[in-house]
PDB file of C-alpha atoms in Angstrom:
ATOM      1  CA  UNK W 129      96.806 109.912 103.034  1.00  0.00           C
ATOM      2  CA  UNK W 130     100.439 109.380 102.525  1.00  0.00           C
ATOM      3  CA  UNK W 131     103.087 111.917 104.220  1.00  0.00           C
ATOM      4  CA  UNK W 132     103.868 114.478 101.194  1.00  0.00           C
ATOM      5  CA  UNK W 133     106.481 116.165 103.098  1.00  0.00           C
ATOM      6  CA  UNK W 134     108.107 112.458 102.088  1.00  0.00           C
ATOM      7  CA  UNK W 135     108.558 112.902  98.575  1.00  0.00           C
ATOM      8  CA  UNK W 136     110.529 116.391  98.805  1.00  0.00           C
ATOM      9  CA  UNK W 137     112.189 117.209  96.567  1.00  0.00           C
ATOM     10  CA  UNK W 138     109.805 117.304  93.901  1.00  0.00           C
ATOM     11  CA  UNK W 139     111.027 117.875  90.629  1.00  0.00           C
ATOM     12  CA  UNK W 140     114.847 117.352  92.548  1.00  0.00           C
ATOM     13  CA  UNK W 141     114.429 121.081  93.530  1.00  0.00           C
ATOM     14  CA  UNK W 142     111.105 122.026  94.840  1.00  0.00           C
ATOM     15  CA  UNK W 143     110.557 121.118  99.417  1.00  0.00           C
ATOM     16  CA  UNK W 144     107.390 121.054 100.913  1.00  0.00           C
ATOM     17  CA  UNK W 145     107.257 123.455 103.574  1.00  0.00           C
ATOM     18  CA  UNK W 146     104.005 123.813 105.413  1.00  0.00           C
ATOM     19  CA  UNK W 147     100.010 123.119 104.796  1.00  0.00           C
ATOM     20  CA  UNK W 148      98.017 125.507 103.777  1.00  0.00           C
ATOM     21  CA  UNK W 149      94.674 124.068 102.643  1.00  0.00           C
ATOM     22  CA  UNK W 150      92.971 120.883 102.681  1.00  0.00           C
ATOM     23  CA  UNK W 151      89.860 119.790 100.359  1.00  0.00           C
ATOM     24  CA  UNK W 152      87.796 117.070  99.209  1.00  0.00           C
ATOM     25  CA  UNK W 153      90.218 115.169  97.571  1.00  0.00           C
ATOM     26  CA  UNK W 154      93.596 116.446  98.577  1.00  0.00           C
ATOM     27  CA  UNK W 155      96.115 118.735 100.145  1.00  0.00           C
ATOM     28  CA  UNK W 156      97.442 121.670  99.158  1.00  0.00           C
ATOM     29  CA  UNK W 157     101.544 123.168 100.284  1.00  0.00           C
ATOM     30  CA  UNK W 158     103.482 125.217  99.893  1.00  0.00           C
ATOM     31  CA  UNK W 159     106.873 124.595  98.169  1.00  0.00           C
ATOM     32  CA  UNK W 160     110.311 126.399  97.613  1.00  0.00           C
ATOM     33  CA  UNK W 161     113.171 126.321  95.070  1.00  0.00           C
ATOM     34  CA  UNK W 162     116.435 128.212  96.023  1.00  0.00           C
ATOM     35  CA  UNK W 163     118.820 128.433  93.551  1.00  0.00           C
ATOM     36  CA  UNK W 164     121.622 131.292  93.032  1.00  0.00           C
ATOM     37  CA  UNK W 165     120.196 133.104  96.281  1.00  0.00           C
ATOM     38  CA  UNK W 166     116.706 133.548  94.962  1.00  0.00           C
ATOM     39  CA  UNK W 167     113.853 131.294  96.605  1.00  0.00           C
ATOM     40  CA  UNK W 168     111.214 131.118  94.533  1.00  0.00           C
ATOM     41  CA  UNK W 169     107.197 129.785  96.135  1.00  0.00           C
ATOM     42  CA  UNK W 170     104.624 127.486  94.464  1.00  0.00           C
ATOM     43  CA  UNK W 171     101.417 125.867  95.473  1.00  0.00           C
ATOM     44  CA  UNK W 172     101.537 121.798  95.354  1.00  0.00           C
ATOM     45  CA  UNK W 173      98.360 119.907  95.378  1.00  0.00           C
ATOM     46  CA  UNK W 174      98.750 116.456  96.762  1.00  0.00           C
ATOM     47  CA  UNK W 175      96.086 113.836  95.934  1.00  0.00           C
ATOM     48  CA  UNK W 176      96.693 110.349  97.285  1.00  0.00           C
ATOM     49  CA  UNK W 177      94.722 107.620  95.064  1.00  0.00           C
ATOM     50  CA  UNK W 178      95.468 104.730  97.326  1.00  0.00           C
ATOM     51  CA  UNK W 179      93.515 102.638  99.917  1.00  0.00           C
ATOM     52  CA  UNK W 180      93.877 104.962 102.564  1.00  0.00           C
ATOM     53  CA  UNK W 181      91.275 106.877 101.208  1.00  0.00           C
ATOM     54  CA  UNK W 182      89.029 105.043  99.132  1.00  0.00           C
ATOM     55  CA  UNK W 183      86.482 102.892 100.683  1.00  0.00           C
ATOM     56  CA  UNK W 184      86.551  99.502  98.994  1.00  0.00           C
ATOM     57  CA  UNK W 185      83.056  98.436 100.561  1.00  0.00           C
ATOM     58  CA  UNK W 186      81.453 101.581  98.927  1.00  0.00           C
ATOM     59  CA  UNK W 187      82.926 101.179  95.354  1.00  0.00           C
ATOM     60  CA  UNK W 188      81.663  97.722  95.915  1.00  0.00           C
ATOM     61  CA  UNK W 189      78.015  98.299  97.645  1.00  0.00           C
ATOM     62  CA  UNK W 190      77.777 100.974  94.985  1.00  0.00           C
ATOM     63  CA  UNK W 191      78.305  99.229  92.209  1.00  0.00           C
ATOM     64  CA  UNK W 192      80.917 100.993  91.219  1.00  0.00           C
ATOM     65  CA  UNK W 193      83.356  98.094  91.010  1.00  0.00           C
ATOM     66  CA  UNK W 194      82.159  94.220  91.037  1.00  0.00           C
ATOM     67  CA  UNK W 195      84.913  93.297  93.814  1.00  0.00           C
ATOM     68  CA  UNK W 196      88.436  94.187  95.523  1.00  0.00           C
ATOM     69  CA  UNK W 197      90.331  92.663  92.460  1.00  0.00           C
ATOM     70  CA  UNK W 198      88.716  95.662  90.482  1.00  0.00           C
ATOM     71  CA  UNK W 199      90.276  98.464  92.807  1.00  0.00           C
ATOM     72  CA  UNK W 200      93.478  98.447  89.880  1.00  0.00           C
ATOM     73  CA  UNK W 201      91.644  99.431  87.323  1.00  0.00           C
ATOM     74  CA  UNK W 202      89.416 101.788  88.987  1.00  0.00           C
ATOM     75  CA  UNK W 203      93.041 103.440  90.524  1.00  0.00           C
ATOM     76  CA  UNK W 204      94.128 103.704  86.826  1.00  0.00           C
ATOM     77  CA  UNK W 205      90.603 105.128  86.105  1.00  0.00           C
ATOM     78  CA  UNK W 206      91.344 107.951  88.688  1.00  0.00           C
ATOM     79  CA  UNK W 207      94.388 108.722  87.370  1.00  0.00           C
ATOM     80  CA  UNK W 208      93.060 108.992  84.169  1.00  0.00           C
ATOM     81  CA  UNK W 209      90.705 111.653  85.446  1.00  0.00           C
ATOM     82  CA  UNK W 210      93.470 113.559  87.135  1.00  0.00           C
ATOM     83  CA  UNK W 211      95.467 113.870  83.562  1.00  0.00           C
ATOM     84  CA  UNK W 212      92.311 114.914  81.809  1.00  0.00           C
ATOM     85  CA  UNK W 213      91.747 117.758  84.505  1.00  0.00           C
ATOM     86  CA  UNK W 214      95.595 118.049  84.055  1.00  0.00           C
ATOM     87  CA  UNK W 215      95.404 118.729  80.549  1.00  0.00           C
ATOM     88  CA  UNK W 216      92.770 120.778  80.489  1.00  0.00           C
ATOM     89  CA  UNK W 217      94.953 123.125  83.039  1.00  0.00           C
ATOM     90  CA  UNK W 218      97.574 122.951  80.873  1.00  0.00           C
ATOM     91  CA  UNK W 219      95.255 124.244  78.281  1.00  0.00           C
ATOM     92  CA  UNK W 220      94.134 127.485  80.345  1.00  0.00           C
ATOM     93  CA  UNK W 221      97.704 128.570  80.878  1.00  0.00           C
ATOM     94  CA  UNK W 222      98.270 132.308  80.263  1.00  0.00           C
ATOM     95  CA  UNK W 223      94.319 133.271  81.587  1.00  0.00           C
ATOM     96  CA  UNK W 224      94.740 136.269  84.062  1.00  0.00           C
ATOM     97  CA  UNK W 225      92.537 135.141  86.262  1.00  0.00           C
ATOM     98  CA  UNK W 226      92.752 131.138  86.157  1.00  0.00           C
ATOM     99  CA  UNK W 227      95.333 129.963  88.371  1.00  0.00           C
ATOM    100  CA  UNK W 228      98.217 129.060  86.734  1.00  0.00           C
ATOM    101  CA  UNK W 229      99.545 125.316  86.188  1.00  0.00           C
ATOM    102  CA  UNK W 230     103.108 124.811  86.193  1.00  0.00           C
ATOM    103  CA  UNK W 231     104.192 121.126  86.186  1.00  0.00           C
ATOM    104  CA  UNK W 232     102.697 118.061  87.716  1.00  0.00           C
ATOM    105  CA  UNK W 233     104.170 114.551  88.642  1.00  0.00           C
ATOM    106  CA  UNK W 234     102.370 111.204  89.172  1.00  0.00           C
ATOM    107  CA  UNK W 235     104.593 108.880  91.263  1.00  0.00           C
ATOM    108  CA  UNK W 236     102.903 105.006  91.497  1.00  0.00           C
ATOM    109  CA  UNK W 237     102.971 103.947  94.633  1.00  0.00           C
ATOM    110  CA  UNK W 238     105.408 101.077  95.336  1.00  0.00           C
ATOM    111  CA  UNK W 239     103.935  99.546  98.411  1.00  0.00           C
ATOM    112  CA  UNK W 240     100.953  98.900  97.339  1.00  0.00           C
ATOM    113  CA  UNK W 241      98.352  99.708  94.470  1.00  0.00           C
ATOM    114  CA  UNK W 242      97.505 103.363  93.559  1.00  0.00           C
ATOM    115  CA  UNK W 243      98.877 106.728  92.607  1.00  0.00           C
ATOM    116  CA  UNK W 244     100.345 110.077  94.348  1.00  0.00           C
ATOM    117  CA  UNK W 245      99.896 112.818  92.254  1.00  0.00           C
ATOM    118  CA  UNK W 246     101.367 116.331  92.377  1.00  0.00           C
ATOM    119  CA  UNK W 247     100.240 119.432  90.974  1.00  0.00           C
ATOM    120  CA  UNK W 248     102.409 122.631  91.048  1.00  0.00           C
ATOM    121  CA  UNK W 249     100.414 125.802  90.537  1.00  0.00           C
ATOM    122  CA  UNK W 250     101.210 129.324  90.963  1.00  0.00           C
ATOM    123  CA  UNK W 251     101.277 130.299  94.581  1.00  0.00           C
ATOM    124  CA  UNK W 252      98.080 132.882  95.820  1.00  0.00           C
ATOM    125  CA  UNK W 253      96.567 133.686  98.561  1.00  0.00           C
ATOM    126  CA  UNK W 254      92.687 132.593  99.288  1.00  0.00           C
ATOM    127  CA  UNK W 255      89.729 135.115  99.746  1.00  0.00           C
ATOM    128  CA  UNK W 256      89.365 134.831 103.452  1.00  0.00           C
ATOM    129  CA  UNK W 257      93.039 135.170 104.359  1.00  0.00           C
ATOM    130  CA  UNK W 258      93.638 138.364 102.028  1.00  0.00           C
ATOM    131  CA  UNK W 259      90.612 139.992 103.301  1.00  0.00           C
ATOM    132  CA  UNK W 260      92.162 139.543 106.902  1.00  0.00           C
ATOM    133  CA  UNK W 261      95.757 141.485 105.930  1.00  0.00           C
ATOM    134  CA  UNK W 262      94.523 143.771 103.139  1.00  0.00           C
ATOM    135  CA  UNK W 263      91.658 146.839 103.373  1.00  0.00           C
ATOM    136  CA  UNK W 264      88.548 145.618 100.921  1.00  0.00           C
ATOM    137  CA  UNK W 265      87.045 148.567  99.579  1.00  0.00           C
ATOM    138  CA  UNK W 266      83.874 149.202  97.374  1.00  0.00           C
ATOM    139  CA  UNK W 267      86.167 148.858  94.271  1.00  0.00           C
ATOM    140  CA  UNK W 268      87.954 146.257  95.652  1.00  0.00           C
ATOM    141  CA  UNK W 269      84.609 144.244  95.633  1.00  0.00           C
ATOM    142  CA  UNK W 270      83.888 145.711  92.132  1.00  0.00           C
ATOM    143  CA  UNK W 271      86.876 144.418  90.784  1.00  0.00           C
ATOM    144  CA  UNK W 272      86.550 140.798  92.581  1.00  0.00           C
ATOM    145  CA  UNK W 273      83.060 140.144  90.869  1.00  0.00           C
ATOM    146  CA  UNK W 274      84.845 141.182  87.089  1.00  0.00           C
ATOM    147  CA  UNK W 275      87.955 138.653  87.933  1.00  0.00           C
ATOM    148  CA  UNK W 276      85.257 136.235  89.120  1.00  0.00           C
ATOM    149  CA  UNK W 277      82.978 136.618  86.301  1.00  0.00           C
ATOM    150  CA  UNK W 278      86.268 136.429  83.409  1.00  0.00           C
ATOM    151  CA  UNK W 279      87.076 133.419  84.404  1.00  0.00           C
ATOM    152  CA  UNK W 280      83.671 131.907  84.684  1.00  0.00           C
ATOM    153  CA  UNK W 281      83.389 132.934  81.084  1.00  0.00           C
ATOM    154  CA  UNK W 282      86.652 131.205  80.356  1.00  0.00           C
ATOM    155  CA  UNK W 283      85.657 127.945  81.691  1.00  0.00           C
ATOM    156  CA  UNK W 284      82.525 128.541  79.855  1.00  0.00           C
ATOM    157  CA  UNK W 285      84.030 128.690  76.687  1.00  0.00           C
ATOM    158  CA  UNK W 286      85.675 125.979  77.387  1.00  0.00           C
ATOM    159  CA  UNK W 287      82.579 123.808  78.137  1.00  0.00           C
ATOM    160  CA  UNK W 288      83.863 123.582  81.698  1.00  0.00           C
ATOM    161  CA  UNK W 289      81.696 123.796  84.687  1.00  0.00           C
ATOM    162  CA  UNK W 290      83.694 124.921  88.486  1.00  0.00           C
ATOM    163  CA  UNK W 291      81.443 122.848  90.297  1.00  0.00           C
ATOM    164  CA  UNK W 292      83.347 124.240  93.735  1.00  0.00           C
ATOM    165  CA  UNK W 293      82.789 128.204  93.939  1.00  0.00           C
ATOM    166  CA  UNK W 294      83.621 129.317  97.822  1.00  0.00           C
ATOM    167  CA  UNK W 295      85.291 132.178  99.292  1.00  0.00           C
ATOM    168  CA  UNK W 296      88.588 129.602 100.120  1.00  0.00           C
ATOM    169  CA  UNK W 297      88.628 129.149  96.068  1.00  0.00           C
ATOM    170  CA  UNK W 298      88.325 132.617  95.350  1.00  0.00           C
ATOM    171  CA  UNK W 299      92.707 133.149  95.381  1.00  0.00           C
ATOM    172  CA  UNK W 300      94.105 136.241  94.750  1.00  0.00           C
ATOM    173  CA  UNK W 301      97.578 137.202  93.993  1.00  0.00           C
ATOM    174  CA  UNK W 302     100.163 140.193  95.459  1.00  0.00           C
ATOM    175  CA  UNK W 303      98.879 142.605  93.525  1.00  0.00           C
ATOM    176  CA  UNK W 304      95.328 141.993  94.425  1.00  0.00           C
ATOM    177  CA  UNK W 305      93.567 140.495  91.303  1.00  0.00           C
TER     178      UNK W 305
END
């Protein structure tokens, strides 16, 4: 994966400042604006499409693409998945308990074939970590299975399936929902 920290500032204002999760297909920061003595926090995923990690011989023994010469268009397919899932956050905007999209940026690589992509989101806090600072109480619990359950029924109505339910995507934000 290519060094995020690299391609601060995103957006010309927002820095990478630290890790704070890693999944599947990507890394997640945490970034900062300061402007007129305010600094203000988001959450940047980072997904690398690139060569670094993608295993050619897999695509290929796979059958997912004929040869090497096909890893272009199958780069552009990714990306194409990545603005779909983009949209589609873009669509949820304004649901309590969706995390919230804020602006994205896909940057083609320029040494070599492939895509960085950068999603800012609304800064929380996961599951684990705020039940490690913060007393969880019987209606603490109550109220986590309601926030959990609205926004299952918002992706449902959306046709949309989570696919990735775990306590570290369970986020929650300052004031506890």
């Amino acid at each position: 994966m290519s060094d995020a920290m690299s391609f601060s500032p995103l957006w010309g204002e927002w820095y990478l400042k630290e890790l704070i999760g890693r999944g599947t297909f990507g890394a997640v920061y945490r970034a900062e604006k300061t402007e007129y003595g305010n600094t203000y926090t988001s959450a940047v995923k980072h997904i690398s499409v690139s060569k670094d990690n993608i295993n050619t011989e897999s695509l290929i023994a796979e059958g997912i693409i004929p040869n090497e010469g096909a890893l272009p268009a199958y780069y552009d397919a990714v990306r194409d998945k990545m603005i779909s899932e983009i949209n589609f956050c873009y669509a949820l905007r304004g649901n309590t308990n969706i995390v919230s999209y804020e602006d994205h940026c896909i940057i083609p690589k320029t040494d070599d074939i492939g895509y960085d992509i950068f999603i800012r989101m609304e800064h929380l806090t996961a599951l684990p970590k705020y039940m490690r600072e913060h007393y969880f109480g019987e209606a603490d619990v109550i109220q986590l299975g309601i926030d959990i359950c609205e926004a299952l029924e918002v992706l449902d109505k959306h046709s949309m399936i989570h696919r990735d339910i775990k306590p570290d995507n369970v986020l929650i934000d300052k004031t506890g929902h």
